[in-house]
Every structure is written in C-alpha cells, then in structure tokens.
PDB file of C-alpha atoms in Angstrom:
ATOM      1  CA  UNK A 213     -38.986  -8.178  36.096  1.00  0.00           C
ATOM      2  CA  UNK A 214     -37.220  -9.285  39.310  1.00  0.00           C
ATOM      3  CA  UNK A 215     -33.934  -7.358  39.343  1.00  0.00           C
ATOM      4  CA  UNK A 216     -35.166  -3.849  38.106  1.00  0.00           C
ATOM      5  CA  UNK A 217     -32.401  -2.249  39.851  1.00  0.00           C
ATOM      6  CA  UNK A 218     -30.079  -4.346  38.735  1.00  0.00           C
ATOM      7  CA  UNK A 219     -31.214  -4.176  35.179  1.00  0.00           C
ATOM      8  CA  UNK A 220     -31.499   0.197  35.763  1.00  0.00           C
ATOM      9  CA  UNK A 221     -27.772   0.220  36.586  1.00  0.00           C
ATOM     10  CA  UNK A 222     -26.401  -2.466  33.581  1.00  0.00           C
ATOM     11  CA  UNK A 223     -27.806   0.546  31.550  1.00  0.00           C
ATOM     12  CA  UNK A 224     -26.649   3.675  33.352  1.00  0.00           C
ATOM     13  CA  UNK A 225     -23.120   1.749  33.008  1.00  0.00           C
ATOM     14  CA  UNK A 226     -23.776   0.709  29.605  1.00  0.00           C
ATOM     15  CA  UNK A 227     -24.761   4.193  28.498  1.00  0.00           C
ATOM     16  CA  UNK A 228     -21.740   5.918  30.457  1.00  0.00           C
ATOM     17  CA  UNK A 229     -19.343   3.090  29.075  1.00  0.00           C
ATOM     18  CA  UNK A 230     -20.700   4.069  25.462  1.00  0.00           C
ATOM     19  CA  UNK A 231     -19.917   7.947  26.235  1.00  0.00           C
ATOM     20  CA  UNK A 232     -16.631   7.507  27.062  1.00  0.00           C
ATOM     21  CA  UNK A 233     -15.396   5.344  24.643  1.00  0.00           C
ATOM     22  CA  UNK A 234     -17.608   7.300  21.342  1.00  0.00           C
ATOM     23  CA  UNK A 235     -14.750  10.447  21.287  1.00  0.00           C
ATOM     24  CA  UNK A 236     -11.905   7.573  20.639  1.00  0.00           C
ATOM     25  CA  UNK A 237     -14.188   5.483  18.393  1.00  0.00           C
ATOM     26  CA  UNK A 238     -15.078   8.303  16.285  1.00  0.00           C
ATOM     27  CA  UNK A 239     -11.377   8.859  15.931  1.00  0.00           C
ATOM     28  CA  UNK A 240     -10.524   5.457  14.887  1.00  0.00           C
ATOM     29  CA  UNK A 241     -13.335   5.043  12.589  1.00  0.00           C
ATOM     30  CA  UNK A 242     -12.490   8.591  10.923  1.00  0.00           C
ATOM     31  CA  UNK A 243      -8.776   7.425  10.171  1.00  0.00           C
ATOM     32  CA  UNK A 244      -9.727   4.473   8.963  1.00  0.00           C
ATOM     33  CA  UNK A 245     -12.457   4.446   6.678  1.00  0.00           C
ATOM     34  CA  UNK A 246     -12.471   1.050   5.235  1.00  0.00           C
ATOM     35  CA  UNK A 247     -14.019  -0.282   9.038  1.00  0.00           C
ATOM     36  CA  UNK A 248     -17.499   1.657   8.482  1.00  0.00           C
ATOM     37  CA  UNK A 249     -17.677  -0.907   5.232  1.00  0.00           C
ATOM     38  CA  UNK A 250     -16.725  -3.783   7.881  1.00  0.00           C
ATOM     39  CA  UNK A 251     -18.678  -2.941  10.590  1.00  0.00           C
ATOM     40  CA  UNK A 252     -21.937  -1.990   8.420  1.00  0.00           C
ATOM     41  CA  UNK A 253     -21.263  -5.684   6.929  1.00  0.00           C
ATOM     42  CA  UNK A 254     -21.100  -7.708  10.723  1.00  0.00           C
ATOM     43  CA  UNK A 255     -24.491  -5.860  11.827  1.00  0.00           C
ATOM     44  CA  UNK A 256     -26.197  -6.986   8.047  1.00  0.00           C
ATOM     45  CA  UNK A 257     -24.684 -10.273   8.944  1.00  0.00           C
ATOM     46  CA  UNK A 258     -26.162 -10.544  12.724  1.00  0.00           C
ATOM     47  CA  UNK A 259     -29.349  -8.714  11.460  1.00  0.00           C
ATOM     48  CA  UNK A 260     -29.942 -11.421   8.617  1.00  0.00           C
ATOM     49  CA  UNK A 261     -29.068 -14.139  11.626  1.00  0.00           C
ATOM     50  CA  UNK A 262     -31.694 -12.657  13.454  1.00  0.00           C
ATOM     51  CA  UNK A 263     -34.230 -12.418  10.927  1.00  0.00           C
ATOM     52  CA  UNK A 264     -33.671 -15.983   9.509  1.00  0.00           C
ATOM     53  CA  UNK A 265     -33.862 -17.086  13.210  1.00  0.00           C
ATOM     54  CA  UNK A 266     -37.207 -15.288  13.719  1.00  0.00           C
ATOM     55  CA  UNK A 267     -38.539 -16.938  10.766  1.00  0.00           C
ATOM     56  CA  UNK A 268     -37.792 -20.165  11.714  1.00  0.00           C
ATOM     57  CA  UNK A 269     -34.007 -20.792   9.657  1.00  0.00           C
ATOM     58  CA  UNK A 270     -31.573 -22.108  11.935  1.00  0.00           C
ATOM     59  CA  UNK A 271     -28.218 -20.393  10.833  1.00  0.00           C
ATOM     60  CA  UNK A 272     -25.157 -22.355  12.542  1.00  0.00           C
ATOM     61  CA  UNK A 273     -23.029 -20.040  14.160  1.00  0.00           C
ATOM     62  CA  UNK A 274     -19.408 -21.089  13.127  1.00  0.00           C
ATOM     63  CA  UNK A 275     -20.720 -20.106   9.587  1.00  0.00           C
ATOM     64  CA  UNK A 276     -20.890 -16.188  11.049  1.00  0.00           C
ATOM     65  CA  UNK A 277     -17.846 -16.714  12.801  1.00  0.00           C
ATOM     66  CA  UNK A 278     -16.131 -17.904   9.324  1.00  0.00           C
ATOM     67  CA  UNK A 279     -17.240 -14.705   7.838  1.00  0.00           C
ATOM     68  CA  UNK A 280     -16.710 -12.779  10.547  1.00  0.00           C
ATOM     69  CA  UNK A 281     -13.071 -14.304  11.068  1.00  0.00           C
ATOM     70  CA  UNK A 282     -12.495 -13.959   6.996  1.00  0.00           C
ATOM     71  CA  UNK A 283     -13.986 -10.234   6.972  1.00  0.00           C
ATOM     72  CA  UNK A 284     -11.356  -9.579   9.376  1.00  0.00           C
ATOM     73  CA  UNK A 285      -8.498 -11.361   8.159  1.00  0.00           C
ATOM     74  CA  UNK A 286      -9.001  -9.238   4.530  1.00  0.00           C
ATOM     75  CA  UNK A 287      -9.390  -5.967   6.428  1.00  0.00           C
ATOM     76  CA  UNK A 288      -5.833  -6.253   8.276  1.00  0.00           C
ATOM     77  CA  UNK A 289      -4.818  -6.854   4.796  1.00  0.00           C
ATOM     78  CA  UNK A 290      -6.264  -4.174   3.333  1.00  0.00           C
ATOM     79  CA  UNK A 291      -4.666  -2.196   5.954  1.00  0.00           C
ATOM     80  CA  UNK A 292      -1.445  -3.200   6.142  1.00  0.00           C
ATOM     81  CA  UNK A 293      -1.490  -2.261   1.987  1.00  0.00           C
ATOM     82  CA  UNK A 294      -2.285   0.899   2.794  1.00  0.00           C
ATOM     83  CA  UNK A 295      -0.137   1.450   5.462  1.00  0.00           C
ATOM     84  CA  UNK A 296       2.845   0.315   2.949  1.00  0.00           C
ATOM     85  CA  UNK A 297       1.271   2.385   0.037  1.00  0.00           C
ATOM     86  CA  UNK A 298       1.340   5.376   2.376  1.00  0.00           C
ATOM     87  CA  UNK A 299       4.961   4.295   3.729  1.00  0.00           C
ATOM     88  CA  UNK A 300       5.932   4.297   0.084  1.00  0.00           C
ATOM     89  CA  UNK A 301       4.593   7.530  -1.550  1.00  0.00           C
ATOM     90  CA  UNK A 302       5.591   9.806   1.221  1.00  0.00           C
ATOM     91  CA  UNK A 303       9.588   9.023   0.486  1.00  0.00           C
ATOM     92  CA  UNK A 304      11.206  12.412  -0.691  1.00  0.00           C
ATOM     93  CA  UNK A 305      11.833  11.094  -4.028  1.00  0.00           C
ATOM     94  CA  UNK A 306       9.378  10.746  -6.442  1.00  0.00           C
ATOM     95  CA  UNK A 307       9.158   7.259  -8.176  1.00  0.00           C
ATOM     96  CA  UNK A 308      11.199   8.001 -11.086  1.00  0.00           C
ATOM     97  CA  UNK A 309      13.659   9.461  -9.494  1.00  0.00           C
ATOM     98  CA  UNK A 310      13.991   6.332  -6.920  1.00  0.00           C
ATOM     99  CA  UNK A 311      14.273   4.318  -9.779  1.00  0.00           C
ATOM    100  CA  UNK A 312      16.802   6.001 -11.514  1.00  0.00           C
ATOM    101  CA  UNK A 313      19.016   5.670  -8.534  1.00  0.00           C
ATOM    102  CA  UNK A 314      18.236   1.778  -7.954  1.00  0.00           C
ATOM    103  CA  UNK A 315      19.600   1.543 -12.052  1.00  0.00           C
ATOM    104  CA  UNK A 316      22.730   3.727 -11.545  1.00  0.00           C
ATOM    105  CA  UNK A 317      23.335   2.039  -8.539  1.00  0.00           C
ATOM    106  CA  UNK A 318      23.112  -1.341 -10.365  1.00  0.00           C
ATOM    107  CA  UNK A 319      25.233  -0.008 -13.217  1.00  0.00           C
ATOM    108  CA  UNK A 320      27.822   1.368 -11.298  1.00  0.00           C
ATOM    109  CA  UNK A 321      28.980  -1.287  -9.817  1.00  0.00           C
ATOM    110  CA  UNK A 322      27.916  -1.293  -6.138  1.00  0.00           C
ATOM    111  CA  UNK A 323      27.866  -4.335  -4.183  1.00  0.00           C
ATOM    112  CA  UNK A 324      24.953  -4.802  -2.365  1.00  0.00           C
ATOM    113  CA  UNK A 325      24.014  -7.945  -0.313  1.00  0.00           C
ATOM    114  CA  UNK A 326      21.289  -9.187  -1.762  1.00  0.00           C
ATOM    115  CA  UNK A 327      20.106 -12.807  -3.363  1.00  0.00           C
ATOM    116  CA  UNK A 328      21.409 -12.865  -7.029  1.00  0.00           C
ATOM    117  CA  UNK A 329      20.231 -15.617  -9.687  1.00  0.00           C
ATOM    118  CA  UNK A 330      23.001 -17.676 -11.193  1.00  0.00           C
ATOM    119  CA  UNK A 331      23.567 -16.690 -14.359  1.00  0.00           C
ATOM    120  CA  UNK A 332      24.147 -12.600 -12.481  1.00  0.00           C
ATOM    121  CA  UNK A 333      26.486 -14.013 -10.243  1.00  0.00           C
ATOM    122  CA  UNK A 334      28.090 -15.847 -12.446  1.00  0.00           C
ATOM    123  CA  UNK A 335      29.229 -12.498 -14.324  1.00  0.00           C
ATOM    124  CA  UNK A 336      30.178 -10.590 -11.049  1.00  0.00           C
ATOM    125  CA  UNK A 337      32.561 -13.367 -10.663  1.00  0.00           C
ATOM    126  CA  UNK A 338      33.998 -13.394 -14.120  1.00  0.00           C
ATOM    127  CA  UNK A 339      34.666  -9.988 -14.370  1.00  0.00           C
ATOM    128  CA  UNK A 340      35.875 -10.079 -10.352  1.00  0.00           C
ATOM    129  CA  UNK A 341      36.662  -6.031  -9.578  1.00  0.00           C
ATOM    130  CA  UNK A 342      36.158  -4.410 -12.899  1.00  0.00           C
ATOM    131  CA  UNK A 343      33.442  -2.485 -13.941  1.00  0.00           C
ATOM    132  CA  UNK A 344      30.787  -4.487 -16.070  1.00  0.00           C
ATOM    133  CA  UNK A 345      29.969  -1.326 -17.983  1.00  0.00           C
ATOM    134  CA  UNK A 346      32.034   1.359 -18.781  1.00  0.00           C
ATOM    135  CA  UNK A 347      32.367   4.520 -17.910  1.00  0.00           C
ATOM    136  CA  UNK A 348      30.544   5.358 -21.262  1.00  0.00           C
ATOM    137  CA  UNK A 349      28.295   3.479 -21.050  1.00  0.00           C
ATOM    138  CA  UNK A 350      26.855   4.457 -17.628  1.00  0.00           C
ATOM    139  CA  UNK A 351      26.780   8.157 -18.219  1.00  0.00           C
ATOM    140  CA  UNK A 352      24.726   7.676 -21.359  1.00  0.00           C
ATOM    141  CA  UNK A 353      22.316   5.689 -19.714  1.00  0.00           C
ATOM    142  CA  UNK A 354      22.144   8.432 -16.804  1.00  0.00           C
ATOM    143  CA  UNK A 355      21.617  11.157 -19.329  1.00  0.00           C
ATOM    144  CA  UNK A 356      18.633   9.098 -21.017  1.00  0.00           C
ATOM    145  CA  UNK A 357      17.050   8.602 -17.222  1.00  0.00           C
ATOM    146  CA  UNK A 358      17.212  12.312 -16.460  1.00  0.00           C
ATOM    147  CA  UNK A 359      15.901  13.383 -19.517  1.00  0.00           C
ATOM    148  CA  UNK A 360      13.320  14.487 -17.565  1.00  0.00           C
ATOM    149  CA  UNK A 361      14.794  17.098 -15.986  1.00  0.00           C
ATOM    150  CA  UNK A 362      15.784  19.167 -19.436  1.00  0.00           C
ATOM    151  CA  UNK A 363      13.378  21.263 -20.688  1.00  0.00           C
ATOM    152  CA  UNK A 364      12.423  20.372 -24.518  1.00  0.00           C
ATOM    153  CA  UNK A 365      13.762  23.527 -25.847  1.00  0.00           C
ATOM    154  CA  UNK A 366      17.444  22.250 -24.333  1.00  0.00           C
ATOM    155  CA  UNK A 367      16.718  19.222 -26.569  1.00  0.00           C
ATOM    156  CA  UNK A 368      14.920  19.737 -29.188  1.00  0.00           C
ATOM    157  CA  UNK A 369      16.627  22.330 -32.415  1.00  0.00           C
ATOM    158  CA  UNK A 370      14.070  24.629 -33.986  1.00  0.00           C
ATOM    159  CA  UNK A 371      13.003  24.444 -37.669  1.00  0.00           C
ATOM    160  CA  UNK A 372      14.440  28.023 -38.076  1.00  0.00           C
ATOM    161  CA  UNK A 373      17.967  26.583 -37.037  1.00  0.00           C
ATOM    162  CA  UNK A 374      17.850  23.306 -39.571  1.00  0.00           C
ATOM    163  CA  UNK A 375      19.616  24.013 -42.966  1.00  0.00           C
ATOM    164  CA  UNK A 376      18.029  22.423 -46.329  1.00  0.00           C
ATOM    165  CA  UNK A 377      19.830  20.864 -48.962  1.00  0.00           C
ATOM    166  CA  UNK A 378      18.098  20.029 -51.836  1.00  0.00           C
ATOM    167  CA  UNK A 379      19.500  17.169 -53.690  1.00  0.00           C
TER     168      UNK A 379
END
C-alpha cells in the first residue's frame, strides 16, 4: 500500500458521494418499482461474471453489455407503457363512456382529419354533406350505449304489471 492517503480519501468521498445521492435514489427507486427487478438482475449478472471468472470461465464482455443494453432497452419500454396506461386511466371519463362519444361522434357526422380506408371514403364522398345515418337511427344507437345509465327497474316491467291471455 503506497498511496494510503490517497486510497483513505477515494473512500471518505466515495462514502459522502453515496450519502448524498441515497435520499434521491430511494425516491426514484420507490416510484418506480420495476428498476429493483433491473438492478437486482445487472448485480446477478456481474456477480455470475465474477464467479465464472474466479473459476477460471472467461465470459466476453460485449455478451454483458448485450444484456445489459437489452435489459435496458425493455425497461424504457416497460415504462413508457406505464406511463401511457397511467396517462390513459386518469382521463375523467371512464372507458365506456369515452367510447360512446368516439361512436356518436362517428355517427353523427363529424369530420375529423384523420386517415380513412377507401372503401369509408368512398361513402363520405357519395353521400357529400348529408348525414349517412339518420336522425333515427343515431338516437337509437345512443339510447342502446347509455343503457347503462338507467336503472333496471326504468327498463325492465314487473310480472305483477304483465297481463295473461290464455289462448
């Protein structure tokens, strides 16, 4: 041991460089628990190295950087889905209820810019500025969507109300 004091003060940095940065670690790692899984996997993966290495096994290094690299690439993934699956159940509107309004939207009429398939475009052309469906048409498809907002007494008649014929 030549550089003792040099080696003493790599540690009192390392240690103090550790202490700051565990509060904002711990924070990170508590909102996102998916990275414990990742990190636990990259020290199994250096500890194998290591082993295999002490035993003898050369491992070649661009193979743990592949899995690193990969192990990586799937956990942005993973957290961009759940950033989006977050994104997506917080709306207001419950899912139903969204896509009720995408349907009556589509029914009524409303242009929208957005890529149609031929064979739709084809009949927004041939009809031009009339409705596709009628008036009709659309509220009785509204009614069947927000059937879910009657209560099944307001729908259904009770057996006490129905008249029997016998024939």
């Amino acid at each position: 041991v030549d550089h003792l004091l040099v080696m003493m003060a790599a540690v009192v940095i390392a240690i103090s460089l550790m202490l700051m940065a565990s509060k904002p670690l711990t924070q990170f790692v508590n909102s996102h628990p998916t990275i414990v899984i990742l990190c636990l996997s990259f020290l199994l993966m250096i500890g194998f190295s290591l082993v295999a290495e002490g035993f003898g096994f050369v491992i070649p290094k661009g193979y743990l950087y592949a899995a690193i690299g990969f192990s990586v690439m799937i956990e942005a993934l993973n957290q961009l889905a759940i950033f989006n699956r977050r994104r997506f159940l917080s709306a207001n509107q419950t899912l139903r209820q969204r896509t009720t309004e995408a349907v009556m939207r589509l029914l009524s009429g409303q242009k929208e810019d957005a890529e149609l398939d031929a064979e739709t475009a084809s009949m927004l052309v041939d009809h031009g500025n009339q409705q596709i469906f009628n008036p009709q048409e659309r509220r009785m498809i509204e009614r069947v969507l927000n059937l879910n907002q009657r209560t099944v007494s307001s729908i259904m008649t009770s057996r006490h109300d129905i008249e029997h014929i016998d024939l």
